[in-house]
mmCIF file of C-alpha atoms (C1' of nucleotides) and ligand atoms in Angstrom:
data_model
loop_
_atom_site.group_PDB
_atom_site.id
_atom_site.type_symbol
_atom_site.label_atom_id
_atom_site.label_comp_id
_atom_site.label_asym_id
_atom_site.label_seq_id
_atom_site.Cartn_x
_atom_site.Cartn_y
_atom_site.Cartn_z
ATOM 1 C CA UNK A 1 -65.456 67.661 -117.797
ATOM 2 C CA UNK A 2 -68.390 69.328 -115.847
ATOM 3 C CA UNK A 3 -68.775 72.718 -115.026
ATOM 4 C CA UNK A 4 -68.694 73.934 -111.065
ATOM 5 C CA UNK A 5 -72.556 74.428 -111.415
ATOM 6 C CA UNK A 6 -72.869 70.908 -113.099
ATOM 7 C CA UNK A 7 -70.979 69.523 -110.398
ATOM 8 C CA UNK A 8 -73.268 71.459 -107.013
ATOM 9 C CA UNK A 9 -76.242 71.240 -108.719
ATOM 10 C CA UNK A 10 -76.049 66.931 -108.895
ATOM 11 C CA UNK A 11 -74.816 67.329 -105.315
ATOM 12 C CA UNK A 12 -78.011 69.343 -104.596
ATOM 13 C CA UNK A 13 -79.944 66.766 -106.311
ATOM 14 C CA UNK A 14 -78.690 63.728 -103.708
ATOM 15 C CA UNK A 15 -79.673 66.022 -101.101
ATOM 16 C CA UNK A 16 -76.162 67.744 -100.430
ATOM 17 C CA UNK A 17 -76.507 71.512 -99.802
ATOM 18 C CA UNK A 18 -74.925 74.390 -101.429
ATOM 19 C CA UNK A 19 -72.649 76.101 -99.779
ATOM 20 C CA UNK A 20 -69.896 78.662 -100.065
ATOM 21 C CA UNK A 21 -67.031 76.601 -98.787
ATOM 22 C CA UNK A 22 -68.139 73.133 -101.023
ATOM 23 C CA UNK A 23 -68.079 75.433 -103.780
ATOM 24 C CA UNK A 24 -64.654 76.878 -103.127
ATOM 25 C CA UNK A 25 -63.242 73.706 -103.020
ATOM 26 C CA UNK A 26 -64.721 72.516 -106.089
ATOM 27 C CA UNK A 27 -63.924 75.412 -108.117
ATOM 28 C CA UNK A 28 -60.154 75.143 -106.772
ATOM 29 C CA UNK A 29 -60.150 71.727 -107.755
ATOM 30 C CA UNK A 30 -61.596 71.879 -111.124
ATOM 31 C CA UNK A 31 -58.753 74.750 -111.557
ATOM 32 C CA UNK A 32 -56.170 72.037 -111.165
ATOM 33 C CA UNK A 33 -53.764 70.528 -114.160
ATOM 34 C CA UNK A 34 -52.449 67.002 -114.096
ATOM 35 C CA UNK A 35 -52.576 65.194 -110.755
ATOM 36 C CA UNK A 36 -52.566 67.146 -107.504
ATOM 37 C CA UNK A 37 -52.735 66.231 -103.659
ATOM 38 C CA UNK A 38 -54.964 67.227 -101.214
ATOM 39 C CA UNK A 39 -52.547 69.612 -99.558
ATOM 40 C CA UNK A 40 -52.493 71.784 -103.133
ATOM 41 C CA UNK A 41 -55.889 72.147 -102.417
ATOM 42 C CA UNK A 42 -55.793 72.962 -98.895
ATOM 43 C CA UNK A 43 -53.205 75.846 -99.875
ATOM 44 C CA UNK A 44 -55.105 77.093 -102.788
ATOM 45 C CA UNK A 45 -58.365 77.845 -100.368
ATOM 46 C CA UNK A 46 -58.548 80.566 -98.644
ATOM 47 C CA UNK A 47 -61.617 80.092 -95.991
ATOM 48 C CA UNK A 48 -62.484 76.455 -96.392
ATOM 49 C CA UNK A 49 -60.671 74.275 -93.666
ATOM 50 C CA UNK A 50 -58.743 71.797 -93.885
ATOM 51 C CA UNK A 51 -61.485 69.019 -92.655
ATOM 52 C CA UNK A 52 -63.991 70.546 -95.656
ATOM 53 C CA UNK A 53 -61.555 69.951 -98.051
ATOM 54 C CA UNK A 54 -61.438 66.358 -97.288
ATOM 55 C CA UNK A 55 -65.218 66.297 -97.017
ATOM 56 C CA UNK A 56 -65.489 67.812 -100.143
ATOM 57 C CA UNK A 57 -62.982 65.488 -102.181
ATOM 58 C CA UNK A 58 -64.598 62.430 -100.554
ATOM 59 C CA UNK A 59 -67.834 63.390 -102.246
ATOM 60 C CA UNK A 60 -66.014 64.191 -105.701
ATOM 61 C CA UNK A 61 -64.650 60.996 -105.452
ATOM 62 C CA UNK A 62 -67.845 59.037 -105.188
ATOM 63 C CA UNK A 63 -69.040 61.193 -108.310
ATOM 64 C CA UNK A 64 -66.074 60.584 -110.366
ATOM 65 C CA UNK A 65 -65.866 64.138 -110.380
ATOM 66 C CA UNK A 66 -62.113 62.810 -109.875
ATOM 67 C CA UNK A 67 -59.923 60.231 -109.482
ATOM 68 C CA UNK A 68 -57.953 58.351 -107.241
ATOM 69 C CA UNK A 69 -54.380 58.403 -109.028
ATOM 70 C CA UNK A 70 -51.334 56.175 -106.868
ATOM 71 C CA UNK A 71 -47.927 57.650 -107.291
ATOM 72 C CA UNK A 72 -45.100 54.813 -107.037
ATOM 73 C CA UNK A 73 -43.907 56.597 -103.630
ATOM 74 C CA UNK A 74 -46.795 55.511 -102.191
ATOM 75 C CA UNK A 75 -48.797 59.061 -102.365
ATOM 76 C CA UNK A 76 -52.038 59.437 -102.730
ATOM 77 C CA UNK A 77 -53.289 62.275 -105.515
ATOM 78 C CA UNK A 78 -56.550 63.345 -107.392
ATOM 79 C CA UNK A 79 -57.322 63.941 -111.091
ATOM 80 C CA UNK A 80 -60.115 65.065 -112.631
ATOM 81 C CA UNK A 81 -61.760 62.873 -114.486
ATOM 82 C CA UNK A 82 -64.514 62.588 -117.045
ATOM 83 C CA UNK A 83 -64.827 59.062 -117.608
ATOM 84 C CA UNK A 84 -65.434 56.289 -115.267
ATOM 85 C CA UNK A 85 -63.701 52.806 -114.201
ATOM 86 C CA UNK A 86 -60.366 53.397 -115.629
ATOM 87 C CA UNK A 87 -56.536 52.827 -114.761
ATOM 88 C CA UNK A 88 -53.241 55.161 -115.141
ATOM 89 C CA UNK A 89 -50.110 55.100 -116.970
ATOM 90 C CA UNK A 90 -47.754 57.532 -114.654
ATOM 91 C CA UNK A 91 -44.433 58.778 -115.663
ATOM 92 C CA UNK A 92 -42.152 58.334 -113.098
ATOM 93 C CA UNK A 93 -39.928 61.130 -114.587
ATOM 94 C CA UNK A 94 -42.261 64.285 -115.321
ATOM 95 C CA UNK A 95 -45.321 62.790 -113.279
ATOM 96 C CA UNK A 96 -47.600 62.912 -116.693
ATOM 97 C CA UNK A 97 -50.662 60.691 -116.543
ATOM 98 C CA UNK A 98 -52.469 59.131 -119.352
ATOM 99 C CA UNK A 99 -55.873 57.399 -118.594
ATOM 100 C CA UNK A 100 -56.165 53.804 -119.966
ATOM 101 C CA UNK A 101 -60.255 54.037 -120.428
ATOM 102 C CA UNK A 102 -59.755 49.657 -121.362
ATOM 103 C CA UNK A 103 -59.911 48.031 -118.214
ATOM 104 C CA UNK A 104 -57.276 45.317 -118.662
ATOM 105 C CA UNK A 105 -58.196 43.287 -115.940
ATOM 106 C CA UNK A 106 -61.754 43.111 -116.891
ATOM 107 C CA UNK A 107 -61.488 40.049 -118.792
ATOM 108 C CA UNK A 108 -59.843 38.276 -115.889
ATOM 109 C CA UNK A 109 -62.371 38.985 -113.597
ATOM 110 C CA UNK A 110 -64.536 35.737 -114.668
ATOM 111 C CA UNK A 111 -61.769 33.700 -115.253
ATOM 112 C CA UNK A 112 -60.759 34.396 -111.303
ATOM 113 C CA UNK A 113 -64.358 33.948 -109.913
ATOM 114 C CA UNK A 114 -63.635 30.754 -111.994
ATOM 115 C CA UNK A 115 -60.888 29.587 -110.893
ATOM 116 C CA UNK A 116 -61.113 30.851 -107.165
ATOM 117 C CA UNK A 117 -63.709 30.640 -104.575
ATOM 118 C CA UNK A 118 -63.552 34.883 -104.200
ATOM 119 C CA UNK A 119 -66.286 37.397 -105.211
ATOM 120 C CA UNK A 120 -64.221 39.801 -106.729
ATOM 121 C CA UNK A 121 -65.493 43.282 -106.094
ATOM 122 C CA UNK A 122 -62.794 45.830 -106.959
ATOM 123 C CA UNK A 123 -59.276 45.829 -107.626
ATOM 124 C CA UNK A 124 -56.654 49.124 -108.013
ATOM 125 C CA UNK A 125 -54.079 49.089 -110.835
ATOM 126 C CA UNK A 126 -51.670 51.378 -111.937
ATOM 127 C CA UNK A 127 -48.466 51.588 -114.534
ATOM 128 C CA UNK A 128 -45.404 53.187 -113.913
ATOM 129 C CA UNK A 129 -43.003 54.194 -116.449
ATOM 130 C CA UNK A 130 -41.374 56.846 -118.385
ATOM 131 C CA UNK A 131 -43.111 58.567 -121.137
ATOM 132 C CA UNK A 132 -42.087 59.331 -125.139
ATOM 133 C CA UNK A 133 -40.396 62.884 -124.063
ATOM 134 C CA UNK A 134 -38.844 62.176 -121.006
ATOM 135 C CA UNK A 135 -37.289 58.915 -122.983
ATOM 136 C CA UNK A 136 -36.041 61.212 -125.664
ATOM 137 C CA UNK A 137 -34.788 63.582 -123.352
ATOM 138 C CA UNK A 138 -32.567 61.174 -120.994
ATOM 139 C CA UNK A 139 -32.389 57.968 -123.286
ATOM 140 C CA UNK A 140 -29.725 56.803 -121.438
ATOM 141 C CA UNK A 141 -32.222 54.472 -119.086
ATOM 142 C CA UNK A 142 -34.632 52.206 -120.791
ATOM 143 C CA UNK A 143 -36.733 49.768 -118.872
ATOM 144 C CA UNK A 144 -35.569 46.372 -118.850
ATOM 145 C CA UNK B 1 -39.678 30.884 -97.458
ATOM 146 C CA UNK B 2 -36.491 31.302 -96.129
ATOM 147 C CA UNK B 3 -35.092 31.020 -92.234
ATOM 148 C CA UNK B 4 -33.592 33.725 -90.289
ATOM 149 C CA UNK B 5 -30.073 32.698 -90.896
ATOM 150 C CA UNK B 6 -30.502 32.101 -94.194
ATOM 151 C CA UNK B 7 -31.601 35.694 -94.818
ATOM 152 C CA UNK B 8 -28.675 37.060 -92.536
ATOM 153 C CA UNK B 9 -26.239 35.644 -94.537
ATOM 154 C CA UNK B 10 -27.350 36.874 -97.972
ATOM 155 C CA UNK B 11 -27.616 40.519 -96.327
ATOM 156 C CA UNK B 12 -24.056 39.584 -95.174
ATOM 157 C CA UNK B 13 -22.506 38.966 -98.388
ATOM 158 C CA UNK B 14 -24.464 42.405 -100.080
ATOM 159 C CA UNK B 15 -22.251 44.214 -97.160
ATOM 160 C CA UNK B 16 -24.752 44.027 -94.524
ATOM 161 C CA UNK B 17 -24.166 43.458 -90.685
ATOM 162 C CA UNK B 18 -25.326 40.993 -88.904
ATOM 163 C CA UNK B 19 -26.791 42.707 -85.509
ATOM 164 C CA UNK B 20 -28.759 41.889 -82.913
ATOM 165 C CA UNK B 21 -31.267 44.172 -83.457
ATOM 166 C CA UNK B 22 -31.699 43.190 -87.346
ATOM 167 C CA UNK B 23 -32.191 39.510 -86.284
ATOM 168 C CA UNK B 24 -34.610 40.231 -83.902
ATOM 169 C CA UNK B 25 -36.770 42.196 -86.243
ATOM 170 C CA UNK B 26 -36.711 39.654 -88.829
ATOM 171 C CA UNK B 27 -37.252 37.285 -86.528
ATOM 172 C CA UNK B 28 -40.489 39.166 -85.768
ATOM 173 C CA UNK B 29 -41.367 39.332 -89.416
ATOM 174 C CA UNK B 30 -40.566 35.434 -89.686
ATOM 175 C CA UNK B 31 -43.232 34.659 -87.229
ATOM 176 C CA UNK B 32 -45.859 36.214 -88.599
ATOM 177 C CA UNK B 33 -48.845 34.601 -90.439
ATOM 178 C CA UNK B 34 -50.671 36.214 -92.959
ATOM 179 C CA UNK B 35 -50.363 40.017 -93.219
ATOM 180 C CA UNK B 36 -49.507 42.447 -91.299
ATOM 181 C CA UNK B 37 -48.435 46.072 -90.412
ATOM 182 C CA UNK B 38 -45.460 47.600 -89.308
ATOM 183 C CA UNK B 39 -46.682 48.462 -86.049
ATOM 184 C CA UNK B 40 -47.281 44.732 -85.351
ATOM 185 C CA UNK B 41 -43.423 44.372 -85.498
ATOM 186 C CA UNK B 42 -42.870 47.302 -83.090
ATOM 187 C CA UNK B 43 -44.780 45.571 -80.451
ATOM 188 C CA UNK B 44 -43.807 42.388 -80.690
ATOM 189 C CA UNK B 45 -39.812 43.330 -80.524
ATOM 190 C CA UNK B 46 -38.240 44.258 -76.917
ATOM 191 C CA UNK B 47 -35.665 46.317 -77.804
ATOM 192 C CA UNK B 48 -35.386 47.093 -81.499
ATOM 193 C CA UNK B 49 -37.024 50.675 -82.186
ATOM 194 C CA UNK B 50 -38.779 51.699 -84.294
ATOM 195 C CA UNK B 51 -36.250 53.485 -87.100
ATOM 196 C CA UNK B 52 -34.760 50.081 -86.790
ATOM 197 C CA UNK B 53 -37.878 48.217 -87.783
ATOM 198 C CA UNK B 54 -38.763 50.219 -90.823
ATOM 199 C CA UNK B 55 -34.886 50.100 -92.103
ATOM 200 C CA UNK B 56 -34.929 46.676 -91.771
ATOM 201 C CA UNK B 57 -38.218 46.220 -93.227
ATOM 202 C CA UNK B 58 -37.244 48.169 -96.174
ATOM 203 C CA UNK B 59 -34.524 45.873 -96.625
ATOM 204 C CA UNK B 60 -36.727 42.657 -96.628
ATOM 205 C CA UNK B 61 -38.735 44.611 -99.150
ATOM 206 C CA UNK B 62 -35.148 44.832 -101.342
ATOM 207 C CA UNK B 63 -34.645 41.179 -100.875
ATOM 208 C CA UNK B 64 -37.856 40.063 -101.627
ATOM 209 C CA UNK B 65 -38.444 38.502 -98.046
ATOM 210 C CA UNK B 66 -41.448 40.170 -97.960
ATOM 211 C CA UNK B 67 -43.907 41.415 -100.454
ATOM 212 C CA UNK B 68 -46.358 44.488 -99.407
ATOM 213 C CA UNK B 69 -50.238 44.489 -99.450
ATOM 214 C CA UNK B 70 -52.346 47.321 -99.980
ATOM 215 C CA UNK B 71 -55.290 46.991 -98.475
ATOM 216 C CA UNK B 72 -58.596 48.367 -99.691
ATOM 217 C CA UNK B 73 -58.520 51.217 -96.739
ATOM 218 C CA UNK B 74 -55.196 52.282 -98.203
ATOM 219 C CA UNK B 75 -53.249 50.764 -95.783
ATOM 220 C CA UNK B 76 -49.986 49.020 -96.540
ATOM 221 C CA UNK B 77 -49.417 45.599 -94.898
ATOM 222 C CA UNK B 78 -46.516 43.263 -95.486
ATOM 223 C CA UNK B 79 -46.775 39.810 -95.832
ATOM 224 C CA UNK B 80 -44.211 36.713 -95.949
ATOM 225 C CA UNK B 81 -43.221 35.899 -99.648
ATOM 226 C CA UNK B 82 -41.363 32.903 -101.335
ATOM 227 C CA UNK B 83 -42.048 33.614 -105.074
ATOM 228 C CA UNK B 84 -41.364 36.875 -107.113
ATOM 229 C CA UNK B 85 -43.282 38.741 -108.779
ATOM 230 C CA UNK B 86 -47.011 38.347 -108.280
ATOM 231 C CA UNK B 87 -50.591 40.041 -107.211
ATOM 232 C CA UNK B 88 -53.136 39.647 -104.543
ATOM 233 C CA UNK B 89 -56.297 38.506 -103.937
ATOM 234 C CA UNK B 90 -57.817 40.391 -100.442
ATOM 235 C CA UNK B 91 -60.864 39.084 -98.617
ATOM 236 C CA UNK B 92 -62.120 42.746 -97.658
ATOM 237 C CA UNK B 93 -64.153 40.316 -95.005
ATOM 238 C CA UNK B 94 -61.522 38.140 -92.895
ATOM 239 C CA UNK B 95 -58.235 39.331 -94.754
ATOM 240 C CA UNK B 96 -57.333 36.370 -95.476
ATOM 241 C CA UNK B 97 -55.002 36.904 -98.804
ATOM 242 C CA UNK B 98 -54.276 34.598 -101.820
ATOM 243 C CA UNK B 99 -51.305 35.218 -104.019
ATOM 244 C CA UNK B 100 -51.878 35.346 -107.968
ATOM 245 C CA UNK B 101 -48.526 33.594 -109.150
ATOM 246 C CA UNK B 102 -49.151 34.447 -113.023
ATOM 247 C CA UNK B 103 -49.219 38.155 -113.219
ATOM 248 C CA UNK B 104 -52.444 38.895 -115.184
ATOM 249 C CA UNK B 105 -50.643 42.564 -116.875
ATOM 250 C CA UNK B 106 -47.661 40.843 -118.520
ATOM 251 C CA UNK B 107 -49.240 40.232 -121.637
ATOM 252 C CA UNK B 108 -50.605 43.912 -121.285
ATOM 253 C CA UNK B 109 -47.107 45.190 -120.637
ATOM 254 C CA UNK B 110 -46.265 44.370 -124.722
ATOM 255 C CA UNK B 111 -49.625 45.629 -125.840
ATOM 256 C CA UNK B 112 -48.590 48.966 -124.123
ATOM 257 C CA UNK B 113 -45.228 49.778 -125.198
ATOM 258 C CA UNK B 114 -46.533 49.366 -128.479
ATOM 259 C CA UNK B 115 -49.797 51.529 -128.073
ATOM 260 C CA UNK B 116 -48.330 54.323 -126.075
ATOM 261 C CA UNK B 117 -44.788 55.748 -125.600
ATOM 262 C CA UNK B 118 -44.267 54.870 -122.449
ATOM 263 C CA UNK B 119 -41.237 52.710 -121.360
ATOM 264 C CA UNK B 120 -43.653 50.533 -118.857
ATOM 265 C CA UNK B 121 -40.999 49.710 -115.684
ATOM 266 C CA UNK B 122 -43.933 48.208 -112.877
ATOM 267 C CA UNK B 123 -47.431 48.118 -111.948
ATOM 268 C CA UNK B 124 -49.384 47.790 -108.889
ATOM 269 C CA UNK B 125 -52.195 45.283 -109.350
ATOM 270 C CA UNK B 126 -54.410 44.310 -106.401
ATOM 271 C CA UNK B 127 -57.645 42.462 -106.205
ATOM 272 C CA UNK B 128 -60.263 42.699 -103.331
ATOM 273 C CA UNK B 129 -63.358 40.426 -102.796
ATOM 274 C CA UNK B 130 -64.870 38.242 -100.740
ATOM 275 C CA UNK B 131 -63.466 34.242 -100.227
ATOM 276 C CA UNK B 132 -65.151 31.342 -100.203
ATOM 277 C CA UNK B 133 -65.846 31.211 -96.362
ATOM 278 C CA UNK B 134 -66.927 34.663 -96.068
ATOM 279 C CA UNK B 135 -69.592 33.944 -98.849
ATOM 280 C CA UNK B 136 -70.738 30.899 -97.230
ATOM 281 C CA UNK B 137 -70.863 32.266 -94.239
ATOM 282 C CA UNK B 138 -72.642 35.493 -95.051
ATOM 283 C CA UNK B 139 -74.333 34.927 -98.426
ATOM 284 C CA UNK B 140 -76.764 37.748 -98.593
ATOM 285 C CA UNK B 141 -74.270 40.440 -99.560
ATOM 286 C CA UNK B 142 -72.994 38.516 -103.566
ATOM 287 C CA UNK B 143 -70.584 40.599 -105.611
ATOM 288 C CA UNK B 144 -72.338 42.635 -108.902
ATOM 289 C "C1'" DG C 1 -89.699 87.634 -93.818
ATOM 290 C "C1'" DT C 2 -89.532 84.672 -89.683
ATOM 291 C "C1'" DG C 3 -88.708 80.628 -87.557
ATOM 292 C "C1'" DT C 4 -87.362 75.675 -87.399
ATOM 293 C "C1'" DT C 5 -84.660 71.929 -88.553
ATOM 294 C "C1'" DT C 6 -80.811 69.764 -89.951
ATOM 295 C "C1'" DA C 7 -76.676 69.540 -92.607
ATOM 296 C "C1'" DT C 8 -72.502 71.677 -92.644
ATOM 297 C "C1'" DT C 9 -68.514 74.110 -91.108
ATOM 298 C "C1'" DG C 10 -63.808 74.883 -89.215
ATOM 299 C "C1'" DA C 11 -60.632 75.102 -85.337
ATOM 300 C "C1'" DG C 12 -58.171 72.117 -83.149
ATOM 301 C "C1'" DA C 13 -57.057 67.833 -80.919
ATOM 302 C "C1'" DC C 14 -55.781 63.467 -82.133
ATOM 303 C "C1'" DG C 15 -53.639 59.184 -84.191
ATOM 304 C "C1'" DA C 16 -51.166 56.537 -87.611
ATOM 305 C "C1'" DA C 17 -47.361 56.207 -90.768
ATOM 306 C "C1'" DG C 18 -43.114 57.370 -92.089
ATOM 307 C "C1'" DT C 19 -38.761 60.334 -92.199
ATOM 308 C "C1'" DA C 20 -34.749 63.109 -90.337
ATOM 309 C "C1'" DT C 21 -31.292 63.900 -86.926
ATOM 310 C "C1'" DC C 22 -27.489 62.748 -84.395
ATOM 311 C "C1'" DA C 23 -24.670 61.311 -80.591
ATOM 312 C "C1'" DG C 24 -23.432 56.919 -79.034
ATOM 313 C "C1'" DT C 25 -22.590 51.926 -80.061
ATOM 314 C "C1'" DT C 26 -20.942 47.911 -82.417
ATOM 315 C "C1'" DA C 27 -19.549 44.705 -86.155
ATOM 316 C "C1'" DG C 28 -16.061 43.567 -89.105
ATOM 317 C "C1'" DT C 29 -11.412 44.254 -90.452
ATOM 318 C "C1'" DT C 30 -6.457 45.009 -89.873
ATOM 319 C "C1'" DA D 1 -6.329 46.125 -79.513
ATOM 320 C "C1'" DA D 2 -7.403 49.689 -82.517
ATOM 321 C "C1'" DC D 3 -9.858 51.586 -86.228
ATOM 322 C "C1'" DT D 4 -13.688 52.807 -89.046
ATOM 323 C "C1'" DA D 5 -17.778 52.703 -91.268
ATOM 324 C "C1'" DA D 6 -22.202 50.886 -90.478
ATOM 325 C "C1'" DC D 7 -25.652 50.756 -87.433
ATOM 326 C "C1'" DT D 8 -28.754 51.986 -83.603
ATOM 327 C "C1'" DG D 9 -32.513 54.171 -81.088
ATOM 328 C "C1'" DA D 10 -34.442 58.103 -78.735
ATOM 329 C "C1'" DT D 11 -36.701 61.780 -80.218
ATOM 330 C "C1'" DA D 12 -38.425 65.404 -82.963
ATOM 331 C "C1'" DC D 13 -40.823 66.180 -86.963
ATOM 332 C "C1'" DT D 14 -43.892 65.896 -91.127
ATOM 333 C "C1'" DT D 15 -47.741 64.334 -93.603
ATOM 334 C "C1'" DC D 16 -52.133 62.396 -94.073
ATOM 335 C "C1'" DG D 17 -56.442 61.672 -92.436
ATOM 336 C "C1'" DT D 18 -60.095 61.313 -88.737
ATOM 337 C "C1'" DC D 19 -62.887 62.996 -84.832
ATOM 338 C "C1'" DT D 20 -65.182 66.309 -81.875
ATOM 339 C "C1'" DC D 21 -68.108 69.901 -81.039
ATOM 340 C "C1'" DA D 22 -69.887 74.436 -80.638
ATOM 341 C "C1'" DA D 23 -71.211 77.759 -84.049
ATOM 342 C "C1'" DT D 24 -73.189 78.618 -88.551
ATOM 343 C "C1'" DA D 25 -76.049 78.618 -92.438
ATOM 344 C "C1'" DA D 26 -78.932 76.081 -96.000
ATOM 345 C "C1'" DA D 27 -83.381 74.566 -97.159
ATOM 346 C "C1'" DC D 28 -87.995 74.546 -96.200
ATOM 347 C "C1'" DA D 29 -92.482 75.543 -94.143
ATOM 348 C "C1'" DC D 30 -95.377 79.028 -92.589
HETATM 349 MN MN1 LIG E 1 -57.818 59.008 -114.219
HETATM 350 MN MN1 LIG E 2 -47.733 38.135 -101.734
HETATM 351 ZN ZN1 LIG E 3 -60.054 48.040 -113.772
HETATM 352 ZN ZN1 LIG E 4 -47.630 42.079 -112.235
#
DNA sequence: GTGTTTATTGAGACGAAGTATCAGTTAGTT
DNA sequence: AACTAACTGATACTTCGTCTCAATAAACAC
């Protein structure tokens, strides 16, 4: 889990400056629990604009500062992260997230350049359930 | 892959009407070859509006009629669908789109309820590459 | 420190995607 | 024919993200 300075100095490094705003967005990020959208950002700044704190989480995002985390709705939220190529478990009930650091689909990635004509370059998976406390709390649903 | 009346019926008998509008949009959807977006739907249909296209669209989601496709941009397409459950193969180059009838996870899906505590209830597994064409056609760029 | 260069900023316009509202219409039923 | 609940579509609205562009401020050289 880098540090803010960590984080601006590798940015300086690659040729991205230092400046006020970046850093305010960082630091609000790195303040951040769980998953969080952009907008929670957005709020939690108080000069940085809006198009900076895009800016700013596109370049975190090519670091792996954070990561990309799809909620079943659809939405699109951020998490830090300290490891790299990895997938999510997401509870559906309290929104918890547990990284799966095993890439599950690793393995099949030869078998499909096998068995299909297709370079396989990426692919984006993520699990959906309901985690050990929210089960004990409303047993009443259990996945089929 | 089912026929427009075919479809109208089974909405019938879940307590759905059969209206113009509906058949027109589904008739829009029917035509369609490979994926595509909402939008595409709007434009092709005269009078339907738009509310009317995403409710009905949402209902050939329900029914399995159609399965969605998330691109690697993060947009969602929709695409024509005659089997179940399954995953997606995306040429990032021409768009084409192969479907992956075994689900690669489901052996994972065991593995997890028994590592974690999570009740696992769905996924979202997509794969993006380049096809067969697209390689011939272009072979400098090769996947890592 | 001063000046130059170039990346960066942020306000705001813009566009796409999807939802909410609601008065008017229509399908299915009696 | 009458009734009623489902449906429709125009429109307003929200959210997410991009684009533009004049103003600003790093980094660097002198
Ligand atoms: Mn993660
Ligand atoms: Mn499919
Ligand atoms: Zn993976
Ligand atoms: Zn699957």
């Amino acid at each position: 889990m880098p540090k803010l300075e960590e984080i601006v100095q590798q940015l300086e490094e690659t040729g991205y400056r230092n400046t006020a705003s970046r850093r305010e967005v960082i630091a609000a990020v790195l303040s951040q629990r769980g998953h969080f959208a952009i907008d929670d950002i957005c709020q939690q700044v108080r000069w940085a604009g809006r198009a900076t704190v895009f800016r700013t989480m596109k370049l975190l995002q090519d670091t792996s500062v954070v990561c990309r985390v799809l909620l079943e709705n659809g939405n699109l939220h951020y998490r830090l992260s300290s490891i790299g190529h990895h997938h999510h478990l997401v509870c559906v009930e309290c929104g918890g997230v547990q990284d799966m650091e095993d890439c599950v689909v690793a393995e099949m990635l030869t078998r499909l350049a096998n068995q299909t004509s297709y370079a396989i370059e990426g692919h984006w998976l993520e699990f959906y359930g309901r985690c050990g406390d929210c089960r004990v709390a409303k047993p009443e649903l259990q996945a089929v």
